[in-house]
Amino acid sequence: MNWHAMSACRRLIWEVKNMFVKDHMTKNPVTAEKNMTLLKAVGVMGRGGFHRLPVTDGDGKLIGLVTGGLVEEKSGADKTSLSIYELNYLLSRTTVGDIMINDVITIGPDQFLEEAAGKMKDNDISVLPVVDESGKLVGIITDRDIYAAFIDLTGYMKQGTRFVLNCEDRPGVFQRIAQAFADEDANLENVVVYRTERGTEVEIKATGEVSVEKMTEVLKNAGFKVTNILQRHADGSAESFTV
């Protein structure tokens, strides 16, 4: 493998290192104390445009979690016949500590992003407070952060050309792919491997002076089957190519 191909591989290794929770979480999230009234908590969530509040003690350690859905459920706000004034009175008399989730599922900042996704899926939840070894809250990560990370990982919204290849699943194949792109002065920005009923597919996002026609020919001559090509331009528009 020549220097250009090695450089492309190093770039991909760097991308993988950024797949930690700490790289995609919201740092220093807004929090609540357990003696905060639900009326105030609802106001905080409304102004911030989010639907959950981690609850911490005086030392910043996580002790609970309250969500907009939990407030509605516990107060009966979604079904009550109370007037807005009566409801506000009820919310002002109830504290976060009265209804918060105590047994909160968490994750550490140095865990992989896929571990966060797995925890959310297995527990049917959409948020994980991020805590350090002492239990102190350092961030929060949601399903939206996971979606954004996936889009970033594939490079879907970035300028460049995406090639989807059907190839053999054996050692040395990626080296050949990287070499083919390096020979054309194309920089590999993102790589994703899928194993489906169609076989092994590699999605390559390349940038630089990449000629779709020339690169397709090079890949085919190298023994790879190109199944899909999408080119995204600087203005955000995209163009698909028939293979």
XYZ file of C-alpha atoms in Angstrom:
243
model
C 0.000 0.000 0.000
C 1.469 3.376 -0.952
C 1.625 6.517 1.213
C -1.666 7.930 -0.156
C -3.563 4.758 0.669
C -1.999 4.636 4.150
C -3.012 8.263 4.695
C -6.600 7.407 3.775
C -6.610 4.537 6.274
C -5.236 6.778 9.024
C -8.046 9.257 8.349
C -10.590 6.457 8.767
C -8.973 5.332 12.027
C -9.257 8.927 13.289
C -12.956 8.927 12.375
C -13.499 5.727 14.397
C -11.854 7.296 17.459
C -14.552 9.973 17.365
C -17.293 7.423 17.921
C -17.264 7.836 21.689
C -20.217 9.103 23.701
C -18.208 12.135 24.873
C -17.835 13.321 21.267
C -21.585 13.464 20.609
C -23.230 14.184 23.969
C -24.516 17.554 25.130
C -22.006 18.718 27.716
C -23.022 20.473 30.931
C -26.766 19.926 30.386
C -29.412 21.933 32.196
C -30.354 20.133 35.415
C -32.931 20.239 38.181
C -32.742 19.770 41.926
C -35.213 17.457 43.598
C -36.913 20.316 45.462
C -37.665 22.202 42.218
C -41.405 22.451 41.584
C -42.869 20.739 38.528
C -44.194 24.122 37.413
C -40.657 25.475 37.279
C -39.310 22.276 35.688
C -41.925 22.470 32.924
C -40.945 26.093 32.337
C -37.250 25.220 32.115
C -37.941 22.435 29.605
C -40.244 24.655 27.576
C -37.763 27.502 27.311
C -34.926 25.133 26.447
C -36.916 23.177 23.888
C -36.143 19.801 25.448
C -38.246 17.154 27.156
C -36.163 15.857 30.025
C -34.109 17.121 32.968
C -31.425 15.174 34.832
C -31.756 15.682 38.580
C -28.552 16.243 40.541
C -27.593 16.786 44.166
C -25.470 19.615 45.540
C -22.272 17.908 44.372
C -23.455 17.493 40.799
C -24.079 13.761 41.132
C -27.013 12.263 39.257
C -29.886 11.210 41.508
C -32.797 11.060 39.090
C -34.454 12.039 35.841
C -37.688 13.829 35.070
C -39.336 14.056 31.642
C -42.195 16.009 30.146
C -44.108 12.761 29.630
C -43.602 11.808 33.254
C -44.922 15.202 34.396
C -48.061 14.755 32.291
C -48.564 11.192 33.520
C -48.069 11.899 37.224
C -50.004 15.170 37.253
C -52.767 13.910 34.990
C -52.217 16.932 32.763
C -52.988 14.885 29.663
C -56.390 13.775 30.971
C -57.433 16.128 33.736
C -60.542 18.284 33.657
C -58.816 20.851 35.881
C -58.594 24.417 34.655
C -55.205 25.846 33.747
C -55.147 27.693 37.070
C -55.933 24.556 39.047
C -53.355 22.608 37.098
C -50.685 25.254 37.689
C -51.515 25.172 41.387
C -51.065 21.400 41.399
C -47.732 21.650 39.575
C -46.537 24.334 41.975
C -47.278 22.054 44.949
C -45.445 19.004 43.557
C -41.659 18.734 43.345
C -39.362 16.990 40.915
C -38.282 14.668 43.733
C -41.874 13.488 44.149
C -42.096 11.965 40.683
C -38.568 11.582 39.285
C -37.159 8.285 38.040
C -34.684 7.126 40.676
C -33.183 4.097 38.976
C -31.752 5.886 35.948
C -29.954 3.989 33.186
C -26.698 5.808 32.426
C -23.573 5.520 30.324
C -19.969 6.672 30.652
C -18.335 9.315 28.445
C -15.612 6.934 27.209
C -17.998 4.209 26.083
C -18.618 3.668 22.396
C -21.572 5.318 20.731
C -22.964 1.944 19.677
C -23.129 0.949 23.355
C -25.360 3.969 23.966
C -27.539 2.995 21.009
C -27.745 -0.579 22.301
C -28.808 0.547 25.772
C -31.504 2.795 24.329
C -32.831 0.004 22.126
C -32.733 -2.703 24.807
C -34.477 -0.515 27.389
C -36.842 1.284 24.971
C -35.623 4.728 26.037
C -34.503 7.788 24.110
C -32.047 9.435 26.501
C -29.047 8.498 28.627
C -27.451 10.751 31.237
C -23.655 10.529 30.953
C -21.818 10.143 34.269
C -18.162 9.806 35.222
C -16.724 7.169 37.566
C -17.815 9.127 40.645
C -21.417 9.390 39.445
C -21.135 13.070 38.548
C -23.224 14.169 35.594
C -21.024 15.296 32.689
C -23.472 15.210 29.797
C -26.588 13.784 28.228
C -27.064 11.899 24.968
C -30.333 11.299 23.127
C -31.572 9.242 20.202
C -31.332 12.409 18.079
C -27.606 12.568 18.846
C -27.292 8.960 17.687
C -29.083 9.776 14.405
C -26.826 12.787 13.854
C -23.722 10.675 14.527
C -24.873 8.055 12.020
C -25.361 10.712 9.341
C -21.922 12.115 10.156
C -20.344 8.652 10.086
C -21.648 7.961 6.582
C -20.843 11.490 5.393
C -24.294 11.669 3.820
C -24.634 15.468 4.006
C -21.022 16.282 3.109
C -19.793 17.253 -0.325
C -18.273 14.306 -2.171
C -19.110 11.126 -4.029
C -20.481 7.965 -2.449
C -19.709 4.642 -4.094
C -21.404 1.445 -2.919
C -19.425 -1.684 -3.804
C -20.376 -5.340 -3.603
C -17.229 -7.284 -2.754
C -15.784 -10.391 -1.148
C -15.534 -10.544 2.627
C -11.899 -11.555 3.090
C -8.562 -10.074 4.236
C -6.874 -7.645 1.857
C -10.018 -6.433 0.100
C -10.082 -3.032 1.795
C -6.413 -2.501 0.965
C -7.247 -2.994 -2.712
C -10.189 -0.579 -2.457
C -8.079 2.093 -0.733
C -5.318 1.644 -3.287
C -7.759 2.082 -6.184
C -8.967 5.408 -4.773
C -5.451 6.545 -3.824
C -4.247 5.941 -7.386
C -6.895 8.442 -8.545
C -5.942 11.031 -5.878
C -9.279 10.530 -4.113
C -9.375 10.985 -0.327
C -11.495 8.463 1.588
C -13.589 10.478 4.055
C -16.051 7.850 5.292
C -16.348 4.076 5.048
C -19.221 1.858 6.195
C -19.457 -1.930 5.762
C -22.815 -3.703 5.539
C -23.436 -7.445 5.532
C -26.854 -8.211 4.059
C -28.622 -10.913 2.082
C -27.051 -9.253 -0.975
C -23.597 -10.046 0.389
C -20.921 -7.699 1.726
C -21.331 -4.075 0.679
C -18.823 -1.298 1.299
C -19.980 2.317 1.188
C -17.133 4.704 0.363
C -17.407 8.503 0.576
C -14.590 10.062 -1.456
C -13.570 13.675 -1.968
C -11.118 15.423 -4.248
C -11.078 15.538 -8.031
C -13.135 12.384 -8.361
C -14.475 11.581 -11.821
C -17.515 9.346 -11.426
C -17.033 7.705 -14.795
C -13.283 7.158 -14.351
C -13.564 5.920 -10.760
C -16.356 3.511 -11.683
C -14.214 2.105 -14.480
C -11.191 1.783 -12.169
C -13.209 -0.051 -9.532
C -14.755 -2.418 -12.061
C -11.346 -3.151 -13.555
C -10.105 -3.927 -10.028
C -12.816 -6.570 -9.732
C -15.412 -4.692 -7.675
C -19.096 -4.470 -8.527
C -20.338 -0.857 -8.186
C -24.035 -0.932 -7.252
C -24.817 2.674 -6.362
C -23.321 6.157 -6.805
C -24.462 9.421 -5.229
C -22.634 12.734 -5.660
C -23.376 15.624 -3.291
C -22.418 19.105 -4.439
C -21.247 22.129 -2.430
C -24.744 23.654 -2.492
C -26.187 20.545 -0.813
C -27.887 19.177 -3.930
C -27.322 15.519 -4.826
C -27.153 13.602 -8.068
C -27.583 9.846 -8.514
C -25.839 7.920 -11.264
C -27.070 4.818 -13.029
C -24.532 2.019 -12.802
